[in-house]
Tab-separated table of C-alpha atoms in Angstrom:
chain	number	residue	atom	x	y	z
O	1	PHE	CA	67.924	82.030	274.832
O	2	PHE	CA	66.776	85.464	273.868
O	3	PHE	CA	64.976	86.662	270.811
O	4	LYS	CA	62.988	89.708	269.837
O	5	GLN	CA	59.929	89.931	267.648
O	6	LYS	CA	57.265	92.371	266.554
O	7	THR	CA	53.729	91.496	267.548
O	8	ALA	CA	50.751	92.452	265.408
O	9	TYR	CA	48.727	93.721	268.381
O	10	GLU	CA	48.008	97.420	268.343
O	11	ILE	CA	48.726	99.608	271.319
O	12	PRO	CA	45.619	101.149	272.957
O	13	LYS	CA	46.091	104.876	273.225
O	14	ARG	CA	44.590	105.020	276.686
O	15	ASP	CA	47.337	102.773	278.084
O	16	TRP	CA	50.247	104.709	276.728
O	17	SER	CA	51.585	108.209	276.588
O	18	SER	CA	50.395	110.602	273.893
O	19	ASP	CA	53.593	110.319	271.836
O	20	VAL	CA	52.833	106.690	270.904
O	21	CYS	CA	50.924	106.053	267.686
O	22	SER	CA	48.088	103.570	268.072
O	23	SER	CA	49.256	101.689	264.961
O	24	ASP	CA	52.785	101.020	266.279
O	25	LEU	CA	53.645	97.369	266.764
O	26	LEU	CA	54.718	96.084	270.135
O	27	ASP	CA	58.223	94.837	270.765
O	28	VAL	CA	58.284	91.492	272.579
O	29	ILE	CA	61.390	90.109	274.321
O	30	THR	CA	61.078	86.431	275.208
O	31	ILE	CA	63.359	84.518	277.607
O	32	LYS	CA	62.916	80.750	277.768
O	33	ASN	CA	62.961	78.969	281.114
O	34	ILE	CA	64.863	75.690	280.730
O	35	ASP	CA	65.282	73.024	283.410
O	36	LYS	CA	68.402	70.961	284.130
O	37	SER	CA	67.482	68.375	281.469
O	38	GLY	CA	67.290	71.044	278.769
O	39	THR	CA	63.525	71.028	278.498
O	40	VAL	CA	61.687	74.330	278.055
O	41	VAL	CA	59.324	74.567	281.013
O	42	GLY	CA	58.226	78.156	280.606
O	43	GLN	CA	59.127	81.608	279.382
O	44	TRP	CA	59.239	85.209	280.448
O	45	GLN	CA	58.088	87.971	278.116
O	46	ALA	CA	58.663	91.713	278.235
O	47	VAL	CA	56.168	93.559	276.074
O	48	GLY	CA	56.385	97.229	275.155
O	49	LEU	CA	58.248	99.676	272.960
O	50	PHE	CA	61.913	100.488	272.797
O	51	THR	CA	62.728	104.097	273.508
O	52	SER	CA	64.409	106.351	270.967
O	53	VAL	CA	67.753	105.607	272.629
O	54	ALA	CA	67.641	102.035	271.336
O	55	TYR	CA	67.321	103.365	267.784
O	56	ASN	CA	69.705	106.316	267.949
O	57	GLU	CA	72.488	104.901	270.106
O	58	SER	CA	75.549	103.510	268.338
O	59	VAL	CA	75.334	99.775	267.722
O	60	ARG	CA	78.623	99.442	269.636
O	61	GLN	CA	76.948	100.734	272.798
O	62	ILE	CA	74.092	98.185	272.849
O	63	PRO	CA	75.233	94.832	274.290
O	64	LEU	CA	73.344	92.462	271.993
O	65	LEU	CA	74.121	94.479	268.878
O	66	ARG	CA	77.718	95.097	269.925
O	67	HIS	CA	78.384	91.343	269.838
O	68	LYS	CA	76.677	90.937	266.445
O	69	VAL	CA	78.692	93.766	264.910
O	70	ALA	CA	81.958	92.503	266.368
O	71	GLU	CA	81.338	89.001	265.039
O	72	THR	CA	80.446	90.358	261.583
O	73	LEU	CA	83.629	92.474	261.416
O	74	LYS	CA	85.696	89.526	262.580
O	75	ARG	CA	84.277	87.223	259.891
O	76	ALA	CA	84.805	89.890	257.218
O	77	GLY	CA	88.515	90.050	258.108
O	78	PHE	CA	88.964	93.756	257.405
O	79	ALA	CA	91.453	95.813	259.380
O	80	PRO	CA	89.603	98.220	261.733
O	81	GLY	CA	90.961	101.346	260.044
O	82	SER	CA	90.770	100.098	256.449
O	83	HIS	CA	88.428	101.541	253.865
O	84	ASN	CA	86.279	98.407	253.709
O	85	GLY	CA	86.290	98.097	257.481
O	86	LYS	CA	84.976	101.636	257.924
O	87	ASN	CA	82.349	101.145	255.234
O	88	LEU	CA	81.156	97.936	256.860
O	89	VAL	CA	80.818	99.681	260.234
O	90	THR	CA	78.788	102.460	258.569
O	91	ILE	CA	76.519	99.898	256.951
O	92	LEU	CA	75.863	98.203	260.281
O	93	GLU	CA	75.292	101.525	262.072
O	94	HIS	CA	72.629	102.497	259.499
O	95	PHE	CA	71.122	99.039	259.192
O	96	PRO	CA	67.397	99.064	260.146
O	97	ARG	CA	67.582	98.712	263.919
O	98	ASP	CA	64.663	96.290	264.262
O	99	GLU	CA	66.220	94.126	261.580
O	100	LEU	CA	69.557	94.190	263.343
O	101	LEU	CA	67.922	93.063	266.577
O	102	GLN	CA	66.080	90.160	264.965
O	103	VAL	CA	68.386	88.862	262.228
O	104	ASP	CA	70.597	85.879	262.971
O	105	GLN	CA	74.369	86.147	262.760
O	106	ASP	CA	74.897	84.227	259.512
O	107	LEU	CA	72.220	86.111	257.577
O	108	LEU	CA	73.468	89.437	258.908
O	109	PHE	CA	76.962	88.695	257.605
O	110	ASP	CA	75.642	87.747	254.153
O	111	ILE	CA	73.448	90.842	253.884
O	112	ALA	CA	76.121	93.223	255.180
O	113	MET	CA	78.722	91.910	252.727
O	114	GLY	CA	76.185	92.112	249.901
O	115	ILE	CA	75.486	95.762	250.717
O	116	LEU	CA	79.228	96.478	250.896
O	117	ASN	CA	79.734	95.080	247.411
O	118	LEU	CA	77.024	97.448	246.107
O	119	GLN	CA	79.204	100.444	246.923
O	120	GLU	CA	81.510	99.664	244.004
O	121	ARG	CA	78.969	98.191	241.567
O	122	GLN	CA	75.827	100.199	242.002
O	123	ARG	CA	72.763	98.200	241.044
O	124	ILE	CA	69.377	97.122	242.326
O	125	ALA	CA	69.664	94.444	245.013
O	126	LEU	CA	67.171	92.613	247.222
O	127	PHE	CA	67.842	91.090	250.649
O	128	MET	CA	65.095	89.105	252.379
O	129	ARG	CA	64.595	87.810	255.919
O	130	PRO	CA	61.666	85.529	256.789
O	131	ASP	CA	60.166	86.001	260.237
O	132	THR	CA	60.976	83.264	262.770
O	133	PHE	CA	57.262	82.684	263.299
O	134	ARG	CA	56.441	82.865	259.544
O	135	ARG	CA	54.140	85.859	259.988
O	136	PHE	CA	55.960	88.249	257.667
O	137	ILE	CA	58.950	88.633	255.356
O	138	SER	CA	61.263	91.618	255.618
O	139	CYS	CA	62.590	92.899	252.277
O	140	LEU	CA	65.453	95.377	251.913
O	141	VAL	CA	65.768	96.838	248.423
O	142	TYR	CA	68.749	98.963	247.427
O	143	VAL	CA	68.432	101.086	244.288
O	144	PRO	CA	70.749	103.724	242.752
O	145	ARG	CA	69.584	107.056	244.107
O	146	ASP	CA	69.614	108.697	240.667
O	147	ILE	CA	66.807	106.499	239.354
O	148	TYR	CA	64.666	106.300	242.494
O	149	THR	CA	61.156	107.742	242.210
O	150	THR	CA	57.909	107.265	244.072
O	151	ASP	CA	56.481	105.546	241.008
O	152	LEU	CA	59.391	103.090	241.046
O	153	ARG	CA	58.731	102.361	244.718
O	154	ARG	CA	55.101	101.574	243.903
O	155	ARG	CA	56.162	99.230	241.111
O	156	PHE	CA	58.581	97.466	243.452
O	157	GLN	CA	55.846	97.129	246.074
O	158	THR	CA	53.457	95.575	243.548
O	159	ILE	CA	56.081	93.059	242.403
O	160	ILE	CA	56.959	92.060	245.962
O	161	GLU	CA	53.319	91.676	246.973
O	162	GLN	CA	52.558	89.517	243.952
O	163	SER	CA	55.698	87.426	244.369
O	164	LEU	CA	55.136	86.755	248.072
O	165	ASN	CA	51.346	86.568	247.869
O	166	GLY	CA	50.777	89.033	250.681
O	167	PRO	CA	50.212	92.749	251.306
O	168	VAL	CA	52.921	95.203	252.266
O	169	THR	CA	51.817	96.390	255.694
O	170	GLN	CA	54.689	98.816	256.258
O	171	PHE	CA	57.411	100.400	254.170
O	172	TYR	CA	60.263	102.762	254.954
O	173	THR	CA	62.381	104.839	252.591
O	174	GLN	CA	65.879	106.124	253.318
O	175	ILE	CA	67.550	108.573	250.940
O	176	SER	CA	70.793	109.994	252.280
O	177	ASP	CA	74.140	111.139	250.926
O	178	SER	CA	74.817	107.566	249.872
O	179	VAL	CA	74.737	106.702	246.178
O	180	LEU	CA	72.067	104.118	247.033
O	181	ALA	CA	68.532	104.663	248.274
O	182	ARG	CA	67.107	102.003	250.589
O	183	LEU	CA	63.538	100.691	250.682
O	184	HIS	CA	62.318	98.462	253.480
O	185	PHE	CA	59.076	96.507	252.939
O	186	ILE	CA	57.310	94.365	255.532
O	187	VAL	CA	55.114	91.781	253.776
O	188	GLN	CA	52.430	90.017	255.786
O	189	THR	CA	52.278	86.260	255.161
O	190	ASP	CA	50.035	83.333	255.969
O	191	GLN	CA	51.721	81.080	258.541
O	192	LEU	CA	49.995	78.005	257.104
O	193	LYS	CA	50.791	78.912	253.479
O	194	PHE	CA	54.196	80.480	253.852
O	195	PRO	CA	55.524	81.391	250.372
O	196	GLU	CA	58.613	79.900	248.810
O	197	VAL	CA	61.198	82.662	249.010
O	198	GLU	CA	63.232	83.105	245.826
O	199	PRO	CA	65.203	86.351	246.265
O	200	LYS	CA	67.080	86.116	242.956
O	201	ALA	CA	63.912	85.617	240.908
O	202	ILE	CA	62.211	88.563	242.620
O	203	GLU	CA	65.356	90.677	242.281
O	204	THR	CA	65.372	90.015	238.536
O	205	LYS	CA	61.795	91.316	238.320
O	206	LEU	CA	62.758	94.436	240.254
O	207	ILE	CA	65.707	95.089	237.958
O	208	GLU	CA	63.475	94.695	234.912
O	209	ALA	CA	60.875	97.064	236.394
O	210	ALA	CA	63.536	99.723	237.005
O	211	ARG	CA	64.865	99.692	233.463
O	212	SER	CA	63.904	102.760	231.479
O	213	TRP	CA	62.132	102.717	228.140
O	214	ARG	CA	65.412	103.746	226.511
O	215	ASP	CA	67.161	100.743	228.092
O	216	HIS	CA	64.558	98.384	226.639
O	217	LEU	CA	64.809	100.046	223.230
O	218	SER	CA	68.601	99.807	223.292
O	219	GLN	CA	68.533	96.098	224.072
O	220	ALA	CA	65.897	95.377	221.426
O	221	LEU	CA	67.795	97.310	218.742
O	222	ILE	CA	71.090	95.580	219.517
O	223	GLU	CA	69.413	92.166	219.376
O	224	ALA	CA	67.661	92.978	216.090
O	225	LYS	CA	70.321	95.046	214.288
O	226	GLY	CA	73.645	94.218	215.929
O	227	GLU	CA	75.539	96.398	218.355
O	228	GLU	CA	77.057	98.962	215.972
O	229	LYS	CA	73.946	99.589	213.877
O	230	GLY	CA	71.642	99.239	216.874
O	231	LEU	CA	73.437	101.943	218.873
O	232	SER	CA	73.470	104.207	215.835
O	233	ILE	CA	69.686	103.860	215.476
O	234	LEU	CA	69.285	104.371	219.224
O	235	ASP	CA	71.080	107.711	219.009
O	236	ARG	CA	68.632	108.751	216.282
O	237	TYR	CA	65.433	107.532	217.956
O	238	ALA	CA	66.042	107.539	221.736
O	239	ASP	CA	64.217	110.866	222.124
O	240	ALA	CA	62.131	110.716	218.948
O	241	PHE	CA	58.979	109.175	220.412
O	242	ALA	CA	56.504	111.222	222.426
O	243	SER	CA	55.818	110.278	226.044
O	244	GLY	CA	52.374	108.933	225.149
O	245	TYR	CA	53.944	106.403	222.803
O	246	ARG	CA	56.509	105.291	225.397
O	247	GLU	CA	53.779	104.735	227.966
O	248	ARG	CA	51.676	102.667	225.552
O	249	PHE	CA	54.284	100.608	223.685
O	250	PRO	CA	57.377	98.752	224.987
O	251	GLY	CA	60.812	99.327	223.516
O	252	GLN	CA	60.626	96.033	221.595
O	253	ALA	CA	57.535	97.243	219.695
O	254	ALA	CA	59.354	100.417	218.674
O	255	VAL	CA	61.920	98.451	216.626
O	256	SER	CA	59.443	97.481	213.891
O	257	ASP	CA	57.878	100.940	214.041
O	258	ILE	CA	61.305	102.513	213.478
O	259	ASP	CA	61.709	100.423	210.306
O	260	ARG	CA	58.416	101.780	208.996
O	261	VAL	CA	59.255	105.352	209.984
O	262	GLU	CA	62.494	105.030	208.006
O	263	GLU	CA	60.477	103.684	205.071
O	264	VAL	CA	58.176	106.708	205.218
O	265	LEU	CA	61.103	109.139	205.394
O	266	ALA	CA	62.725	107.497	202.365
O	267	THR	CA	59.622	107.159	200.155
O	268	LYS	CA	57.409	109.973	201.441
O	269	GLN	CA	54.553	107.464	201.216
O	270	ILE	CA	52.436	105.873	203.906
O	271	ALA	CA	53.474	102.682	205.670
O	272	MET	CA	51.296	100.401	207.780
O	273	ASN	CA	51.170	97.459	210.155
O	274	LEU	CA	48.260	95.167	211.021
O	275	TYR	CA	48.941	93.469	214.351
O	276	THR	CA	47.429	91.983	217.496
O	277	PRO	CA	48.727	93.460	220.777
O	278	LEU	CA	49.711	91.060	223.531
O	279	ASP	CA	47.132	92.670	225.824
O	280	ALA	CA	44.367	92.796	223.204
O	281	GLU	CA	40.858	92.359	224.558
O	282	GLY	CA	38.654	89.731	222.919
O	283	ASP	CA	38.892	89.757	219.139
O	284	ASP	CA	40.362	93.262	218.842
O	285	VAL	CA	42.973	93.890	216.176
O	286	HIS	CA	45.118	96.995	215.688
O	287	PHE	CA	46.257	98.809	212.559
O	288	LYS	CA	49.036	101.399	212.525
O	289	VAL	CA	49.279	103.897	209.692
O	290	PHE	CA	52.517	105.886	209.295
O	291	ASN	CA	52.255	109.169	207.401
O	292	PRO	CA	54.844	111.930	206.820
O	293	GLY	CA	54.154	115.496	207.831
O	294	LYS	CA	50.714	115.282	209.394
O	295	PRO	CA	48.081	112.782	210.532
O	296	ILE	CA	45.753	111.253	207.953
O	297	PRO	CA	42.244	112.762	208.225
O	298	LEU	CA	39.893	110.303	209.865
O	299	SER	CA	37.221	111.056	207.263
O	300	ASP	CA	39.566	109.592	204.619
O	301	VAL	CA	40.690	106.437	206.386
O	302	LEU	CA	37.596	105.327	208.335
O	303	PRO	CA	35.428	104.578	205.264
O	304	MET	CA	38.235	102.422	203.846
O	305	LEU	CA	38.530	100.369	207.024
O	306	GLU	CA	34.763	100.011	207.310
O	307	ASN	CA	34.559	98.813	203.691
O	308	MET	CA	37.076	96.146	204.625
O	309	GLY	CA	34.588	94.795	207.145
O	310	LEU	CA	36.014	96.451	210.256
O	311	LYS	CA	34.484	98.550	213.010
O	312	VAL	CA	36.880	101.209	214.314
O	313	LEU	CA	36.734	101.478	218.109
O	314	GLU	CA	39.493	103.984	218.813
O	315	GLU	CA	42.247	105.988	217.144
O	316	ILE	CA	45.308	107.348	218.969
O	317	PRO	CA	47.922	109.470	217.145
O	318	PHE	CA	51.624	109.670	218.071
O	319	ARG	CA	54.262	112.019	216.695
O	320	VAL	CA	57.775	110.777	215.890
O	321	ARG	CA	60.627	113.184	215.161
O	322	PRO	CA	63.948	111.368	214.547
O	323	LYS	CA	67.181	113.163	215.319
O	324	GLY	CA	68.780	114.806	212.288
O	325	THR	CA	65.588	115.499	210.316
O	326	ASP	CA	62.917	118.182	210.361
O	327	THR	CA	60.275	115.799	209.056
O	328	LYS	CA	57.739	114.510	211.534
O	329	VAL	CA	56.107	111.150	211.047
O	330	TRP	CA	52.684	110.507	212.537
O	331	ILE	CA	51.685	107.075	213.750
O	332	GLN	CA	47.941	106.537	214.011
O	333	ASP	CA	46.995	103.423	215.941
O	334	PHE	CA	43.484	102.166	215.146
O	335	SER	CA	41.778	99.690	217.450
O	336	MET	CA	39.292	97.645	215.406
O	337	ARG	CA	37.020	94.627	215.391
O	338	LEU	CA	35.369	92.621	212.635
O	339	LYS	CA	31.783	93.750	212.066
O	340	ALA	CA	30.758	90.157	211.498
O	341	GLY	CA	32.535	89.047	214.673
O	342	GLY	CA	35.331	86.537	215.065
O	343	GLN	CA	39.098	86.773	215.207
O	344	VAL	CA	41.299	88.151	212.459
O	345	PRO	CA	44.076	85.671	211.488
O	346	VAL	CA	46.631	88.475	211.400
O	347	SER	CA	49.707	86.478	210.397
O	348	ARG	CA	47.870	84.966	207.417
O	349	VAL	CA	46.119	88.073	206.059
O	350	ARG	CA	48.536	90.875	207.025
O	351	GLN	CA	50.254	91.245	203.648
O	352	ALA	CA	47.001	90.949	201.695
O	353	PHE	CA	45.411	93.578	203.937
O	354	HIS	CA	48.369	95.932	203.523
O	355	ASP	CA	48.332	95.573	199.721
O	356	ALA	CA	44.586	96.113	199.482
O	357	PHE	CA	44.652	99.169	201.743
O	358	ARG	CA	47.578	100.693	199.842
O	359	ARG	CA	45.887	100.138	196.459
O	360	ALA	CA	42.628	101.627	197.661
O	361	TRP	CA	44.450	104.561	199.280
O	362	SER	CA	46.335	105.357	196.078
O	363	GLY	CA	43.178	104.998	193.957
O	364	GLU	CA	44.399	101.964	192.005
O	365	THR	CA	41.358	99.968	193.129
O	366	GLU	CA	37.903	101.002	194.201
O	367	ASN	CA	36.999	101.605	197.811
O	368	ASP	CA	33.803	99.595	198.194
O	369	GLY	CA	32.273	96.675	200.046
O	370	PHE	CA	34.021	94.081	197.886
O	371	ASN	CA	37.134	94.782	199.955
O	372	ARG	CA	35.472	92.904	202.813
O	373	LEU	CA	36.535	89.761	200.991
O	374	ILE	CA	40.179	90.441	201.906
O	375	LEU	CA	39.544	89.500	205.527
O	376	GLY	CA	36.244	87.664	205.148
O	377	ALA	CA	37.265	85.236	202.402
O	378	GLY	CA	41.056	85.472	202.556
O	379	LEU	CA	41.418	86.907	199.025
O	380	VAL	CA	44.085	89.251	197.678
O	381	TRP	CA	43.252	92.530	196.020
O	382	ARG	CA	43.616	91.186	192.435
O	383	GLU	CA	41.117	88.416	193.168
O	384	VAL	CA	38.693	90.992	194.550
O	385	VAL	CA	39.046	92.932	191.285
O	386	ILE	CA	37.906	89.818	189.360
O	387	LEU	CA	34.698	89.529	191.362
O	388	ARG	CA	34.090	93.275	191.215
O	389	ALA	CA	34.449	93.194	187.429
O	390	TYR	CA	31.977	90.300	187.135
O	391	ALA	CA	29.477	92.126	189.343
O	392	LYS	CA	29.679	95.289	187.250
O	393	TYR	CA	29.255	93.224	184.100
O	394	LEU	CA	26.138	91.608	185.558
O	395	ARG	CA	24.771	95.031	186.431
O	396	GLN	CA	25.321	96.185	182.840
O	397	THR	CA	23.383	93.212	181.505
O	398	GLY	CA	20.300	94.243	183.462
O	399	PHE	CA	20.861	92.161	186.601
O	400	THR	CA	18.303	93.464	189.100
O	401	PHE	CA	20.287	93.162	192.312
O	402	SER	CA	22.317	96.135	193.536
O	403	GLN	CA	26.083	96.055	193.986
O	404	THR	CA	25.649	96.240	197.762
O	405	TYR	CA	23.449	93.155	197.695
O	406	ILE	CA	25.994	91.321	195.546
O	407	GLU	CA	28.755	92.285	198.006
O	408	ASP	CA	26.683	90.892	200.875
O	409	ALA	CA	26.032	87.603	199.052
O	410	LEU	CA	29.739	87.022	198.406
O	411	SER	CA	30.726	88.034	201.953
O	412	ASP	CA	28.122	85.774	203.531
O	413	HIS	CA	29.439	82.740	201.653
O	414	PRO	CA	33.255	82.946	201.722
O	415	GLU	CA	33.801	79.292	200.699
O	416	ILE	CA	31.737	79.697	197.532
O	417	THR	CA	33.501	83.000	196.840
O	418	ARG	CA	36.891	81.299	197.006
O	419	LEU	CA	35.643	78.570	194.637
O	420	LEU	CA	34.469	81.231	192.157
O	421	VAL	CA	37.949	82.761	192.114
O	422	LYS	CA	39.519	79.336	191.797
O	423	LEU	CA	37.214	78.549	188.866
O	424	PHE	CA	38.196	81.763	187.096
O	425	LYS	CA	41.901	81.095	187.513
O	426	THR	CA	41.555	77.511	186.354
O	427	ARG	CA	39.725	78.576	183.183
O	428	PHE	CA	41.883	81.506	182.206
O	429	ASP	CA	45.391	81.105	183.639
O	430	PRO	CA	47.572	80.793	180.485
O	431	ALA	CA	50.474	79.385	182.503
O	432	ASP	CA	48.553	76.319	183.692
O	433	ARG	CA	46.481	74.774	180.892
O	434	LYS	CA	47.056	71.082	181.654
O	435	ASP	CA	43.675	69.425	182.210
O	436	ALA	CA	42.233	72.888	182.807
O	437	GLU	CA	38.809	71.947	181.444
O	438	VAL	CA	38.544	68.844	183.611
O	439	ARG	CA	39.626	70.734	186.721
O	440	ALA	CA	37.215	73.589	185.956
O	441	ASN	CA	34.316	71.135	185.647
O	442	GLY	CA	35.253	69.633	189.013
O	443	ILE	CA	35.265	73.068	190.665
O	444	ALA	CA	31.899	73.867	189.061
O	445	VAL	CA	30.448	70.711	190.602
O	446	GLU	CA	31.817	71.777	194.014
O	447	ILE	CA	30.105	75.147	193.615
O	448	GLU	CA	26.813	73.513	192.673
O	449	HIS	CA	26.944	71.321	195.794
O	450	ALA	CA	27.827	74.329	197.944
O	451	LEU	CA	24.890	76.276	196.492
O	452	ASP	CA	22.538	73.602	197.793
O	453	ALA	CA	23.293	74.847	201.324
O	454	VAL	CA	22.414	78.502	200.527
O	455	THR	CA	19.073	79.208	202.188
O	456	ASN	CA	18.533	82.746	200.924
O	457	LEU	CA	16.908	82.555	197.490
O	458	ASP	CA	18.182	85.934	196.296
O	459	GLN	CA	21.735	85.142	197.320
O	460	ASP	CA	21.448	81.767	195.586
O	461	ARG	CA	20.468	83.557	192.371
O	462	ILE	CA	23.374	85.995	192.685
O	463	LEU	CA	25.978	83.320	193.279
O	464	SER	CA	24.550	81.140	190.534
O	465	ARG	CA	24.858	83.957	187.990
O	466	PHE	CA	28.617	84.011	188.543
O	467	VAL	CA	28.815	80.534	186.988
O	468	LYS	CA	25.828	80.699	184.600
O	469	ASP	CA	26.463	80.211	180.868
O	470	ARG	CA	29.896	78.769	181.550
O	471	LYS	CA	30.181	77.402	178.041
O	472	SER	CA	29.894	80.836	176.487
O	473	THR	CA	32.845	82.107	178.495
O	474	ARG	CA	35.234	79.246	177.822
O	475	LEU	CA	38.337	79.815	175.771
O	476	ASN	CA	39.118	77.092	173.317
O	477	SER	CA	42.637	75.811	173.213
O	478	SER	CA	43.583	77.646	170.024
O	479	HIS	CA	43.215	80.984	171.789
O	480	VAL	CA	44.839	80.107	175.078
O	481	SER	CA	48.388	81.041	174.104
O	482	GLU	CA	47.229	84.524	173.153
O	483	SER	CA	45.076	85.035	176.262
O	484	ARG	CA	46.183	87.385	178.975
O	485	MET	CA	44.476	88.451	182.147
O	486	PRO	CA	43.724	92.190	182.143
O	487	SER	CA	46.358	94.163	184.005
O	488	SER	CA	43.746	95.423	186.450
O	489	ALA	CA	42.771	91.836	187.308
């Protein structure tokens, strides 16, 4: 009844020779004393450190290990001189010696055969052994040597610590002539809250962490475009993105960006994407602008975004150079937040925002504070043109309030603003004249009730002027068939 363990007690330097590190863990050999009835009545313990001979001697020369190795080879059923037999012996010779001393026979066989199978199908594999006394978990990780890096080891360590809810107190790395590198982590555990060990689930996380950005992009492209087209796009874009982009965005995010880069290359015009990152903080929203040749000057784009009611927090540019073209496409990622606060309903306003930005960028519409109504009131750019036209008309008739003040009044009362647009469409839409007058009167009543809640007198006057003298602006039915909304509206 023999077993070996590692104790957590540190070795005092004064009690040992100078070649012993004070942080080394003691080896403890325990022999149970059992009486004739089979009851444990005591135990003997030998505490100390194994000499280097125990670690460097062949496993076939150490009695306890010799029996374990022989039993493992017997269960495997390989002929002593066969290829698999020799490989299995090599695996056991290079197996972590402390692990070999402590592991039970069944688990040793499973781990050894698992390692043997890795020789033919090189992949990341995890083998775990819980401590008999539930004080730690030993984790052996095998990874193809070609992809091993110190950064990858750190990522593996983080995953294992999080999965087992304990710190890695020791780790060992072995890189030899083998096609596989070996990592050995010792994870400290709480005896009273010993974690549920799920090797396959943790192994899956390790495999995912080891996949390169190109691997993720390849998978995402195949899923989105099909294998043939996806691999063709991968060949064109695998090395197109700068390292800064790859560090900031996953391969899945690059798929939609590739579509927009292709759009830019085909049209030579800007493309864009309003989105919310998965790791966005608070109410932050992001806006990517894609431009051929060179980045858009910040002095051109920032006023447009600010006029749309946004505060720009950060801008990061990325260069993209697809294979087979000399044209570079610049992606500028703007981190933004609503000036008025609150969350942007991206899925609902994305297209309207894109259209409004494109029209303002091309000069088809004005770049002013009325564009705040795109996000603030949920309008589209044509509806904003209607309100802008009314405001300019009021200014021409001697209305005393400035355009900025009118913009503020409409932005501060988005529900009334939407009713004003609805009233205009109801009055003048030539395609929907059935009961138009009755419906318009109903909307006007809604506006009047909504105006009762406006506490600012000046803003009440501004909003009221948008519906004042309604009768003079009505179209009688004889003119409806000839009416058309202006092309700019």
